[in-house]
PDB file of N, CA and C in Angstrom:
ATOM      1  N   UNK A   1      90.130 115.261 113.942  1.00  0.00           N
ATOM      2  CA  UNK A   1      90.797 114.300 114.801  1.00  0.00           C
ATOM      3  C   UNK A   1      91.054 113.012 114.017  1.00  0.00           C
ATOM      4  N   UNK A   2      92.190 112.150 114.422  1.00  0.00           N
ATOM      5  CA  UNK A   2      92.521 111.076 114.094  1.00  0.00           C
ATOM      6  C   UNK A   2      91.791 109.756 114.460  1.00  0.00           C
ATOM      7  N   UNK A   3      91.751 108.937 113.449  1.00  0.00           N
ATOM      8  CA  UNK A   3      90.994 107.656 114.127  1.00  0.00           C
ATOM      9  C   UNK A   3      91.773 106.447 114.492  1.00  0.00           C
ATOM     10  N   UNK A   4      91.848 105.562 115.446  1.00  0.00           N
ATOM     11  CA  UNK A   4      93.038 104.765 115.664  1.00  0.00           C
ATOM     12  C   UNK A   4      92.172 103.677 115.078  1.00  0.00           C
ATOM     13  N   UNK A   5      93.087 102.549 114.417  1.00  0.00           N
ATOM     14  CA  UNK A   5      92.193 101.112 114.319  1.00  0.00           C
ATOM     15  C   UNK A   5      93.402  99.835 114.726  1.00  0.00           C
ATOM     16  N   UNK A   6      93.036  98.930 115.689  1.00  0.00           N
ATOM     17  CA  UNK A   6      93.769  98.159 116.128  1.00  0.00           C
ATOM     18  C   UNK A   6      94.140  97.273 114.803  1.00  0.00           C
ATOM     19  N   UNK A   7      95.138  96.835 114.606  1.00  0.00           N
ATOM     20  CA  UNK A   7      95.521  95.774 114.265  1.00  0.00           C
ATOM     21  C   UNK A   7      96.464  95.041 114.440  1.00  0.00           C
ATOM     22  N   UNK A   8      95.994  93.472 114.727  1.00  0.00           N
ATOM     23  CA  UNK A   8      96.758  92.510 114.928  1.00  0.00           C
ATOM     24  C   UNK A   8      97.718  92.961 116.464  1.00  0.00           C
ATOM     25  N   UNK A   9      96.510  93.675 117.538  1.00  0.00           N
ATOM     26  CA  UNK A   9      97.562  94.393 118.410  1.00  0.00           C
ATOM     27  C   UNK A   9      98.355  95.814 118.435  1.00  0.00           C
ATOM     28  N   UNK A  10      98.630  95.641 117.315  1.00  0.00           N
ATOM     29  CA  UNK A  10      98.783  97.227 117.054  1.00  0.00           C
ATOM     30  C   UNK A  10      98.365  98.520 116.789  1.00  0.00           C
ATOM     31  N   UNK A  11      98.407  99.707 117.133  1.00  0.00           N
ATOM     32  CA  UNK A  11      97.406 100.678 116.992  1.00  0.00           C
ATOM     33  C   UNK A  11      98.257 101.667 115.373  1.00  0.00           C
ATOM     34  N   UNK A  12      97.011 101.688 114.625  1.00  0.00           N
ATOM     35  CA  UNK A  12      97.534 102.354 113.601  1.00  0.00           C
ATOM     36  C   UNK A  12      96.590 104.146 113.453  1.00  0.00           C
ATOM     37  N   UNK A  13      97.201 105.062 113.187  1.00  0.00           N
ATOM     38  CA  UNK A  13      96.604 105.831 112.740  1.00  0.00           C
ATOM     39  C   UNK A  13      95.523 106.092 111.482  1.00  0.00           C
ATOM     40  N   UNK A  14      94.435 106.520 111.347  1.00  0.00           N
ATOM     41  CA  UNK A  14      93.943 106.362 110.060  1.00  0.00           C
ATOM     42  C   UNK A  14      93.634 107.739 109.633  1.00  0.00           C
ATOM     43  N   UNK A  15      93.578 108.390 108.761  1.00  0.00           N
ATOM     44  CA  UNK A  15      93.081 109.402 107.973  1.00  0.00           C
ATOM     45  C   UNK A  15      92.595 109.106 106.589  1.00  0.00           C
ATOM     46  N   UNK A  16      92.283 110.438 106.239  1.00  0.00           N
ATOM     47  CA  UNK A  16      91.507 110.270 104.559  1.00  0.00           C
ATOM     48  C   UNK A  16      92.602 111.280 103.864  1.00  0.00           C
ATOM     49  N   UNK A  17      92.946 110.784 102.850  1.00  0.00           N
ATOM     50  CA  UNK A  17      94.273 111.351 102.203  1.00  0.00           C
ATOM     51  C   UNK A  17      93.560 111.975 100.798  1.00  0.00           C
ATOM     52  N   UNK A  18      93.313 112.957 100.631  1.00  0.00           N
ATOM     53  CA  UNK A  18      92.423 113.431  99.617  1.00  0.00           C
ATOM     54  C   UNK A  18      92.969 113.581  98.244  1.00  0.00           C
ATOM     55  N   UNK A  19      94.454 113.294  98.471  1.00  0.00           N
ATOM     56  CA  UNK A  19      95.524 113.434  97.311  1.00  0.00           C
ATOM     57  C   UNK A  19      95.409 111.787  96.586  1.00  0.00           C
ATOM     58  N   UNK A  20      95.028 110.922  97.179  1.00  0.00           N
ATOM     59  CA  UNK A  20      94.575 109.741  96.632  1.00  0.00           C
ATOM     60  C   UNK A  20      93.069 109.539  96.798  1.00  0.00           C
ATOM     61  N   UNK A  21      92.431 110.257  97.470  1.00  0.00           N
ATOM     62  CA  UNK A  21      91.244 110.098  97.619  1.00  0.00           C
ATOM     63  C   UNK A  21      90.942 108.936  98.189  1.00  0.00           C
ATOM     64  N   UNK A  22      91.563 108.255  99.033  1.00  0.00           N
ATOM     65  CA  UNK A  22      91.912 106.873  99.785  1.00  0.00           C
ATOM     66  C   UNK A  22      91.798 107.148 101.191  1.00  0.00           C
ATOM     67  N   UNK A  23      91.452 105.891 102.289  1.00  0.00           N
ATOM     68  CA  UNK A  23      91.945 106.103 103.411  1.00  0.00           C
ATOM     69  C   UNK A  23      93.704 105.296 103.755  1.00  0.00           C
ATOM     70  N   UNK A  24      93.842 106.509 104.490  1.00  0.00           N
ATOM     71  CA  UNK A  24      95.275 105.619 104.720  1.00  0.00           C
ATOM     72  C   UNK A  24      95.951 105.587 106.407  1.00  0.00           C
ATOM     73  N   UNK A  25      96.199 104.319 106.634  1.00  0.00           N
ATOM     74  CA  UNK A  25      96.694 103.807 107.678  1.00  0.00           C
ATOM     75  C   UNK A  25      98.399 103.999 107.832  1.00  0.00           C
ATOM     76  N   UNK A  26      98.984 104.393 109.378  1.00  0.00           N
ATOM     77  CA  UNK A  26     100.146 104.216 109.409  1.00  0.00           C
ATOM     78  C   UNK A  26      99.965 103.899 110.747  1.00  0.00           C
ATOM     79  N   UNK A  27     100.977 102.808 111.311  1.00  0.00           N
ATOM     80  CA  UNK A  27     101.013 102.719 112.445  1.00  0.00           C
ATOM     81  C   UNK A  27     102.149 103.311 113.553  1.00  0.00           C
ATOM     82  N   UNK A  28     102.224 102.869 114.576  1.00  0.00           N
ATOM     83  CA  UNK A  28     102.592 103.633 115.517  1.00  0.00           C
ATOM     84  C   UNK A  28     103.320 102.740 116.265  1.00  0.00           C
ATOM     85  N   UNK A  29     104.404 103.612 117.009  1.00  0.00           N
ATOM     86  CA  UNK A  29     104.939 102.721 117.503  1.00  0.00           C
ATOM     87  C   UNK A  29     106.344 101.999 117.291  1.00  0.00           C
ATOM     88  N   UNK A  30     106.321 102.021 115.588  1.00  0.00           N
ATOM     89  CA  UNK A  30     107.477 101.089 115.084  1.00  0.00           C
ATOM     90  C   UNK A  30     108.495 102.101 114.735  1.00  0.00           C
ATOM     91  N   UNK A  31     109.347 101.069 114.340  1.00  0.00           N
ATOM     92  CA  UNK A  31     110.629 102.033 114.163  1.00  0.00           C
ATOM     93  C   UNK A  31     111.141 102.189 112.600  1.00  0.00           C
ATOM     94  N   UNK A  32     109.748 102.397 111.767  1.00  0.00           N
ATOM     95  CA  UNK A  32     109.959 102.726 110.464  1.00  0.00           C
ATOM     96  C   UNK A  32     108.727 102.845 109.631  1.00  0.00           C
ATOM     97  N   UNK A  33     108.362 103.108 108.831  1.00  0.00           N
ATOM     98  CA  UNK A  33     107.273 103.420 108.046  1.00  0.00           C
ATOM     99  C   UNK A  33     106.221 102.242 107.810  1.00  0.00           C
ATOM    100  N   UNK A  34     105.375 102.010 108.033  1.00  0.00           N
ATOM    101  CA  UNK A  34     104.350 100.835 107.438  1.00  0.00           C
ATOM    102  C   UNK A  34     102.809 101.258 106.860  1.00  0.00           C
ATOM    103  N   UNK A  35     103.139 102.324 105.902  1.00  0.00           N
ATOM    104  CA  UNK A  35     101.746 102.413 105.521  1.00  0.00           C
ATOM    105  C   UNK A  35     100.398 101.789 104.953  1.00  0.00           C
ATOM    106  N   UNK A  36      99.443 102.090 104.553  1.00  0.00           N
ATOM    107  CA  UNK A  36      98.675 100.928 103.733  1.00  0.00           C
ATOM    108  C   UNK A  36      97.459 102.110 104.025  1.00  0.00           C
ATOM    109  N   UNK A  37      97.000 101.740 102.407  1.00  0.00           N
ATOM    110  CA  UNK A  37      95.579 102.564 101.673  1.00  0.00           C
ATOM    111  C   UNK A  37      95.019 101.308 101.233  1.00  0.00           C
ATOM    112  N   UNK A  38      93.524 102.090 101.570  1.00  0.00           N
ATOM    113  CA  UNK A  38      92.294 101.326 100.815  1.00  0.00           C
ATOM    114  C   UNK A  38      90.864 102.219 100.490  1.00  0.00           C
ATOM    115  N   UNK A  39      89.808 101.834  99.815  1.00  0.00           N
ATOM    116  CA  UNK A  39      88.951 102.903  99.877  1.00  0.00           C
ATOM    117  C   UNK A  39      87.780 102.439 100.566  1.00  0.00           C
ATOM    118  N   UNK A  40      88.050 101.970 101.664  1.00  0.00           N
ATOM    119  CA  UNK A  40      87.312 101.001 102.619  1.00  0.00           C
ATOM    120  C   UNK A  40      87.535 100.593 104.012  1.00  0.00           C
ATOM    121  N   UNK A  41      86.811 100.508 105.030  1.00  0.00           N
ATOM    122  CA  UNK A  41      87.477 100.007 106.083  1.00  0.00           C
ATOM    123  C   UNK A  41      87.902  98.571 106.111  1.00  0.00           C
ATOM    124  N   UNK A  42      86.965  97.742 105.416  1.00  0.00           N
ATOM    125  CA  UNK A  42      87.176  96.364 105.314  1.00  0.00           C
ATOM    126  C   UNK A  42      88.518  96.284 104.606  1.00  0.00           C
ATOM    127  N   UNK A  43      88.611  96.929 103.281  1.00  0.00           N
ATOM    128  CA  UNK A  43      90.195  96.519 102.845  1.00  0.00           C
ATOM    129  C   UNK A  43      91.272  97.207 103.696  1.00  0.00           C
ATOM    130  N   UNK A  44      90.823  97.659 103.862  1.00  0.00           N
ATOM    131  CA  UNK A  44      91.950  99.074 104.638  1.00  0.00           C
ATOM    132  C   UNK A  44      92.308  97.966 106.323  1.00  0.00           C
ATOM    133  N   UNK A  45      92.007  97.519 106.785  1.00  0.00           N
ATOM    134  CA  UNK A  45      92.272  96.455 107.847  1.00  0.00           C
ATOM    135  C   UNK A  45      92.683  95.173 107.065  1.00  0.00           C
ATOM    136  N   UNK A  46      92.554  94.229 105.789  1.00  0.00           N
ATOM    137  CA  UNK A  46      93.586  94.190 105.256  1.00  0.00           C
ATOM    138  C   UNK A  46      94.078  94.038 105.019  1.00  0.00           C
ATOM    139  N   UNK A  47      94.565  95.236 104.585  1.00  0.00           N
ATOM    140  CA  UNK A  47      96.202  96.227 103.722  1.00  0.00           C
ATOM    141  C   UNK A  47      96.737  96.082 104.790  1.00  0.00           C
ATOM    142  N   UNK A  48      96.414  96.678 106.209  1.00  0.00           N
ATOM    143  CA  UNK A  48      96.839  96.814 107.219  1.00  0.00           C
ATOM    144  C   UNK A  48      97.651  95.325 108.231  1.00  0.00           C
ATOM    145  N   UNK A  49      96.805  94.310 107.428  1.00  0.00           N
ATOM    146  CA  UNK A  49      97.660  92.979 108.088  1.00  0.00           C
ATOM    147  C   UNK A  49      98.767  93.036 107.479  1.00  0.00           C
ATOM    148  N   UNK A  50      98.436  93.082 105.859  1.00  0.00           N
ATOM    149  CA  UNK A  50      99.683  92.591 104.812  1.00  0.00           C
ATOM    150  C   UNK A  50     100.848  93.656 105.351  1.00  0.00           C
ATOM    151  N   UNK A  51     100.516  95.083 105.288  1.00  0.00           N
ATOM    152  CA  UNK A  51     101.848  95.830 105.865  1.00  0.00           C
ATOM    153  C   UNK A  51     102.729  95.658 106.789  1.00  0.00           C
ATOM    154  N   UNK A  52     101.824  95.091 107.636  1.00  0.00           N
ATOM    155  CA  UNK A  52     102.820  95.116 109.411  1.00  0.00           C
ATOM    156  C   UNK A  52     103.286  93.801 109.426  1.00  0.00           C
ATOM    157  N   UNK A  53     102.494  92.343 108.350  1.00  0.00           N
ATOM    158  CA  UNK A  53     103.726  91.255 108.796  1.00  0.00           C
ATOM    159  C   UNK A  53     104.751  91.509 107.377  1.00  0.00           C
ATOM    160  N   UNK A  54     104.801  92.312 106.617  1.00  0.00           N
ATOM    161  CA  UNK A  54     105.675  92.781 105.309  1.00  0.00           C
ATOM    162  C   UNK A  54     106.665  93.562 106.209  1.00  0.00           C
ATOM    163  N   UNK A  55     106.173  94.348 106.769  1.00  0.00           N
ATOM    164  CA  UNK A  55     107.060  95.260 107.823  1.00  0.00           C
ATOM    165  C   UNK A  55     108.570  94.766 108.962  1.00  0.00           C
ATOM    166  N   UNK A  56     107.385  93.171 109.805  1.00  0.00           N
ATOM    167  CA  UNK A  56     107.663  92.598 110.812  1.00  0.00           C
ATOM    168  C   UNK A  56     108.987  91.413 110.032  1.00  0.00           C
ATOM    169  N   UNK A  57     108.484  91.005 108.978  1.00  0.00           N
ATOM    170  CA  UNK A  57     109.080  90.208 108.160  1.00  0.00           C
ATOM    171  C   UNK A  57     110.860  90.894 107.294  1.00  0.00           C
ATOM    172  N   UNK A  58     110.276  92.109 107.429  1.00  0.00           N
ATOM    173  CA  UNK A  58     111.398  92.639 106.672  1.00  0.00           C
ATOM    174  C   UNK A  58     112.768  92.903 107.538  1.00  0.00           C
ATOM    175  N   UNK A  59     112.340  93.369 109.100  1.00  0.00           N
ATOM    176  CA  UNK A  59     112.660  93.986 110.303  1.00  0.00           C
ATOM    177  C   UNK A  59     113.450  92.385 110.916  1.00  0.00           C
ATOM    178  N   UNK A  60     113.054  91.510 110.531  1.00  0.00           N
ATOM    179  CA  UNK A  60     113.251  89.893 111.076  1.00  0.00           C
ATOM    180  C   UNK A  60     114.450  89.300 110.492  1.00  0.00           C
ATOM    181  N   UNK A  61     114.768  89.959 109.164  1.00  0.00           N
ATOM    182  CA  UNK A  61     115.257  89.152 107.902  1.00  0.00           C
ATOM    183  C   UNK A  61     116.792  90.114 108.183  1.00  0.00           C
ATOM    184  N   UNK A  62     116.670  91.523 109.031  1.00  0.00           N
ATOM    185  CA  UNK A  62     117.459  92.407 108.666  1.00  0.00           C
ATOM    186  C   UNK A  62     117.996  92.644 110.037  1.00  0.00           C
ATOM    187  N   UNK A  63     117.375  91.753 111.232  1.00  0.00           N
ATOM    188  CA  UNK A  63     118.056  91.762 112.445  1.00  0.00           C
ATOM    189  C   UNK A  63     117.634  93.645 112.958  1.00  0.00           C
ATOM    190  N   UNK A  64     116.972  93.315 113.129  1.00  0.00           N
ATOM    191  CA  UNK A  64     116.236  94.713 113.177  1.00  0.00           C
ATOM    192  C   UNK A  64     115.188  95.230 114.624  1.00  0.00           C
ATOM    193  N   UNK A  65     115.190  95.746 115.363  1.00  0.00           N
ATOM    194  CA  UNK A  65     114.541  95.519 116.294  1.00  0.00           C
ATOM    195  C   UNK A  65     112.868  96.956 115.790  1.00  0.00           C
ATOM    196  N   UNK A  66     111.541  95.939 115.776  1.00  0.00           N
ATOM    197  CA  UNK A  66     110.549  96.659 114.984  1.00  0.00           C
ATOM    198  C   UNK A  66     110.288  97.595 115.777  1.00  0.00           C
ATOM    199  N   UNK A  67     110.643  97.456 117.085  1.00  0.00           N
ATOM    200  CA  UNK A  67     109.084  98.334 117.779  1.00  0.00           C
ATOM    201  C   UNK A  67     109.909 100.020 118.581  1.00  0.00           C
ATOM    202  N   UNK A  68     109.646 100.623 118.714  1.00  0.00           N
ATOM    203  CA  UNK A  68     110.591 101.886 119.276  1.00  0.00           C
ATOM    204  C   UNK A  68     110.174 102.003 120.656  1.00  0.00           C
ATOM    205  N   UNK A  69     111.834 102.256 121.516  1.00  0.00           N
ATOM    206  CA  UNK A  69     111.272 102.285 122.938  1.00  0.00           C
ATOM    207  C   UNK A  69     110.965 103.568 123.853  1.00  0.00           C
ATOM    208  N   UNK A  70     110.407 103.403 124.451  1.00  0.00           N
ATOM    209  CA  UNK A  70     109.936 105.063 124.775  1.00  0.00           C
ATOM    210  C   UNK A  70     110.539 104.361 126.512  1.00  0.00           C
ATOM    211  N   UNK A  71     111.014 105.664 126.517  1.00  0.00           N
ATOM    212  CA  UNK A  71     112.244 106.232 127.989  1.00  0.00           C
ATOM    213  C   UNK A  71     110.907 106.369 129.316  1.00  0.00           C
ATOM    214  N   UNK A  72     109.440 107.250 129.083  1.00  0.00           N
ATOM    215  CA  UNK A  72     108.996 107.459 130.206  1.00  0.00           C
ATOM    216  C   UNK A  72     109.517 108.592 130.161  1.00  0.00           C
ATOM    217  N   UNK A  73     109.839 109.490 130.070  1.00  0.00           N
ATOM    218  CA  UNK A  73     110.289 110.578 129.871  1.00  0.00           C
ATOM    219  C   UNK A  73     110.664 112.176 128.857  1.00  0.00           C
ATOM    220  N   UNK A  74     109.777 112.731 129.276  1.00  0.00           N
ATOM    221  CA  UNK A  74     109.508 113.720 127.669  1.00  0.00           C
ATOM    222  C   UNK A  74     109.344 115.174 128.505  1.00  0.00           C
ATOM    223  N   UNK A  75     109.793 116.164 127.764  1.00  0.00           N
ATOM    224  CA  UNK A  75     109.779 117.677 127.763  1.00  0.00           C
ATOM    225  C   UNK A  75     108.192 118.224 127.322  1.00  0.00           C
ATOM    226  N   UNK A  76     107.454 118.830 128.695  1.00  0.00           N
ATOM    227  CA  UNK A  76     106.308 119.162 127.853  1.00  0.00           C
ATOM    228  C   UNK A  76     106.207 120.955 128.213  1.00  0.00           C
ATOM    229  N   UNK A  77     106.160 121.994 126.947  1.00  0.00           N
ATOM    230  CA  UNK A  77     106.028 123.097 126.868  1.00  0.00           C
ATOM    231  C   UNK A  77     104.541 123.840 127.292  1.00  0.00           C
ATOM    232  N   UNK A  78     104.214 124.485 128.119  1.00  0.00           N
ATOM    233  CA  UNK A  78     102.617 124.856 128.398  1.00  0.00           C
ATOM    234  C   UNK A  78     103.186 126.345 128.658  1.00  0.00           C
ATOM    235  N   UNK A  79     101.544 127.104 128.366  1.00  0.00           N
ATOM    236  CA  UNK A  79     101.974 128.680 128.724  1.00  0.00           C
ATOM    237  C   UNK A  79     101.882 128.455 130.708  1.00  0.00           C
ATOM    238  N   UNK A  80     102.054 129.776 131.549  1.00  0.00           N
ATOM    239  CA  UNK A  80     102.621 130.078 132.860  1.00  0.00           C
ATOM    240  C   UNK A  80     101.248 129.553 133.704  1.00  0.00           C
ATOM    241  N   UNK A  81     100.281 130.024 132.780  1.00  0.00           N
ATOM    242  CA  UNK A  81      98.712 130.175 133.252  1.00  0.00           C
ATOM    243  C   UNK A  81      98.588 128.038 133.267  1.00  0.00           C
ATOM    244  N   UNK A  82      98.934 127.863 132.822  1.00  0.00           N
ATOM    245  CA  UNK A  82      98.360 125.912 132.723  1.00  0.00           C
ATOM    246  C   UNK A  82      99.761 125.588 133.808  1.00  0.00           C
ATOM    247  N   UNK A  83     100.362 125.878 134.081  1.00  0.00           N
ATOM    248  CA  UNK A  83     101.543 125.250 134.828  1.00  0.00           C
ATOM    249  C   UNK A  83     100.895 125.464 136.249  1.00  0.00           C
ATOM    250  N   UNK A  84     100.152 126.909 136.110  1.00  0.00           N
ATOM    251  CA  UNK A  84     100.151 127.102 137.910  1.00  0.00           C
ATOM    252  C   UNK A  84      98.793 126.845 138.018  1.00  0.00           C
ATOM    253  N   UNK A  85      97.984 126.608 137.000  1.00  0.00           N
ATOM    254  CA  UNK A  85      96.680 125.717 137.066  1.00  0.00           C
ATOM    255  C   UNK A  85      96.989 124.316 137.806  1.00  0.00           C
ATOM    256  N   UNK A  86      97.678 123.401 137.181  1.00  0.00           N
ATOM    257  CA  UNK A  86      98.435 122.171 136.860  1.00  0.00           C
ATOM    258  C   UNK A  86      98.949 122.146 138.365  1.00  0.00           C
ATOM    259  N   UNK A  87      99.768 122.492 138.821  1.00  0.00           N
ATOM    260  CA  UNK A  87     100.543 122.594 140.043  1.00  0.00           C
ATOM    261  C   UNK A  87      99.355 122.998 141.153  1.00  0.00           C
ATOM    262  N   UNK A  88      98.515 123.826 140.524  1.00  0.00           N
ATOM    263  CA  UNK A  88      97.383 123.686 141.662  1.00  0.00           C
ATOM    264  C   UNK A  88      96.027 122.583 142.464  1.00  0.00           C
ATOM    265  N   UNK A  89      96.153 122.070 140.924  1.00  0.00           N
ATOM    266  CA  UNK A  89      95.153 120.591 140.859  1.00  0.00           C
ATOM    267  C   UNK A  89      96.259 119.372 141.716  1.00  0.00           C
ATOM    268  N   UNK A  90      96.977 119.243 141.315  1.00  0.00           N
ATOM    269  CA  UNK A  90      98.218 118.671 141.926  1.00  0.00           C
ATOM    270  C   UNK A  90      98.222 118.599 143.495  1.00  0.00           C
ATOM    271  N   UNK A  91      98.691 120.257 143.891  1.00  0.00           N
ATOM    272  CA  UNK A  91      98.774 120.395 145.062  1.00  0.00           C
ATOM    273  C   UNK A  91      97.489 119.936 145.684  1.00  0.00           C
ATOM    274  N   UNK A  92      95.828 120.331 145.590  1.00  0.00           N
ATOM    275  CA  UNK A  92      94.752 119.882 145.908  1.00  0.00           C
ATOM    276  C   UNK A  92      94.442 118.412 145.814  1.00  0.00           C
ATOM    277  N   UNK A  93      95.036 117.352 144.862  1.00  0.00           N
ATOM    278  CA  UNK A  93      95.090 116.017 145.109  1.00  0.00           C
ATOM    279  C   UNK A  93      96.119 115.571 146.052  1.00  0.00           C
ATOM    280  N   UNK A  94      96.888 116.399 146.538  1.00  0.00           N
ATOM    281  CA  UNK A  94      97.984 116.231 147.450  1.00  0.00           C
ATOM    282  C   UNK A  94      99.137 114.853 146.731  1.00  0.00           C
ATOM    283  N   UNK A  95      98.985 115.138 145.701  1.00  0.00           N
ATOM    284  CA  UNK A  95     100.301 114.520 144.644  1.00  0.00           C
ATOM    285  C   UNK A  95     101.574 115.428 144.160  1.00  0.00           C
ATOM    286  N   UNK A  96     102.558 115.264 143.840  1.00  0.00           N
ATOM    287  CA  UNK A  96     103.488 116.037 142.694  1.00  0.00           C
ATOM    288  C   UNK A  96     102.748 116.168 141.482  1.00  0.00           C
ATOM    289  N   UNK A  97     103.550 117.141 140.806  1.00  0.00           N
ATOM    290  CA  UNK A  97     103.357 117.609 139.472  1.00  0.00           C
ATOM    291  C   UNK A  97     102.862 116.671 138.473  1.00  0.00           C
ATOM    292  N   UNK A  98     104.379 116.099 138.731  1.00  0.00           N
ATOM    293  CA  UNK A  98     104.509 115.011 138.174  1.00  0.00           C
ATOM    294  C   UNK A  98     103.946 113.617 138.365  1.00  0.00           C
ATOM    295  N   UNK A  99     102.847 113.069 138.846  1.00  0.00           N
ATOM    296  CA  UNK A  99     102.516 111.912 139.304  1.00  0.00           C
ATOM    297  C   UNK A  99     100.960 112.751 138.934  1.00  0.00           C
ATOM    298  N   UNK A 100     100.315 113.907 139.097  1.00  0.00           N
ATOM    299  CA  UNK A 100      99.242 114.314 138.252  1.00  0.00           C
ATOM    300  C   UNK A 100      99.059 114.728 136.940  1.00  0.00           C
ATOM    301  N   UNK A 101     100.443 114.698 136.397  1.00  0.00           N
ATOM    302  CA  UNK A 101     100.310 114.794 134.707  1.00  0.00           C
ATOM    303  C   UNK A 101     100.227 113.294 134.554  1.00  0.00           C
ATOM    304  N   UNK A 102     100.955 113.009 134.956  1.00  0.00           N
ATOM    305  CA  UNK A 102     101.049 111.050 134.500  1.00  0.00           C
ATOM    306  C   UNK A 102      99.442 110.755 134.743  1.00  0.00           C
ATOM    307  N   UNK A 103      98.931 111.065 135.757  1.00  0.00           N
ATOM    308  CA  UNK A 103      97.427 110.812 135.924  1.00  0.00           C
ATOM    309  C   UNK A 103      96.677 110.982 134.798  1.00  0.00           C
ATOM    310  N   UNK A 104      96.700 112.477 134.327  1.00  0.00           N
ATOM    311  CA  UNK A 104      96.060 113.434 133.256  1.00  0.00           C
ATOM    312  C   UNK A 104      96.121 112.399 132.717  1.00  0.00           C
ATOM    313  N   UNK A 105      97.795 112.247 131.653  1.00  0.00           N
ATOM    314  CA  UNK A 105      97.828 111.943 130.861  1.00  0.00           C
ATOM    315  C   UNK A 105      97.172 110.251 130.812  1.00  0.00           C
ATOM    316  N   UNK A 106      97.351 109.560 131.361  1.00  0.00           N
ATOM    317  CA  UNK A 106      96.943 108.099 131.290  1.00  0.00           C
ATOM    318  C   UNK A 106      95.152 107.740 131.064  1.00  0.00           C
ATOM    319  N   UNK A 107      94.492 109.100 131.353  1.00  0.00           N
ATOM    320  CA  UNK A 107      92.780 109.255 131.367  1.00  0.00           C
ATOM    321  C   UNK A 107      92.731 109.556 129.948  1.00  0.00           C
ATOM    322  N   UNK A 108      93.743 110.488 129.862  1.00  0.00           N
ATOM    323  CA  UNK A 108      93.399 111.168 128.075  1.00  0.00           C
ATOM    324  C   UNK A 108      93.537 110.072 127.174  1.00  0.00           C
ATOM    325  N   UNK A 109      94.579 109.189 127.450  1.00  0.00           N
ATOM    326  CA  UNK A 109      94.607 107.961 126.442  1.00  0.00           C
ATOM    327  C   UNK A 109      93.846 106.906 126.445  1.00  0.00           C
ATOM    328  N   UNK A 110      93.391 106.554 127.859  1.00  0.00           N
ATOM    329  CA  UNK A 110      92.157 105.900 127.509  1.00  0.00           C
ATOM    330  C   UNK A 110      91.375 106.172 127.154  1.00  0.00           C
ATOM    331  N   UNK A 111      91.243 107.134 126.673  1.00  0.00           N
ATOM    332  CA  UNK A 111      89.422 107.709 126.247  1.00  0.00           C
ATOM    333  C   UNK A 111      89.806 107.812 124.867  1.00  0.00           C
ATOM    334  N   UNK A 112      91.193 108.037 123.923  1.00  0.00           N
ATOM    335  CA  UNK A 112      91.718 107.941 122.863  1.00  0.00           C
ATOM    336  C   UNK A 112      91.328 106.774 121.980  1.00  0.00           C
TER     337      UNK A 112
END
């Protein structure tokens, strides 16, 4: 699993990149690449400042809008068996489908 680390507000992904033998941060969210390695958490948060106002700065200079917008709206694929699970938990909270995935989903990310 992935580890998130806030910075400066923003949530970045972190992993261990074994091809540098480094940890490396990317964040999320934006609407272009902002990576940053360190072999540390202390530097690795940061790398992680210097990237995102290098990022924010670059995005500023270039009339650029940083952050990507999400619609609320997405296609999600499940096998027959989780749909009529899903639709059954649903029906038993006496909600839509849809207003108990949004549920699901909003528990799963807080605990993220």
């Amino acid at each position: 699993m992935n580890n998130l680390m806030n910075i400066n507000g923003h949530q970045a992904v972190i992993q261990y990149d074994p091809e540098t033998e480094m940890l490396r941060g990317e964040f999320i969210g934006l609407n272009g690449g902002a990576d940053f390695y360190a072999d540390n958490v202390a530097d690795l948060q940061k790398e992680g400042l210097i990237s995102l106002q290098t990022f924010l700065d670059v995005c500023k200079e270039q009339g650029i809008e940083p952050y990507k917008h999400y619609s609320g709206r997405f296609n999600v694929r499940v096998s027959p068996q989780v749909h009529a699970a899903a639709a059954a938990a649903a029906a038993a909270s006496n909600i839509s489908l849809n207003e108990w995935v949004g549920r699901t989903l909003d528990r799963a990310a807080q605990m993220g």
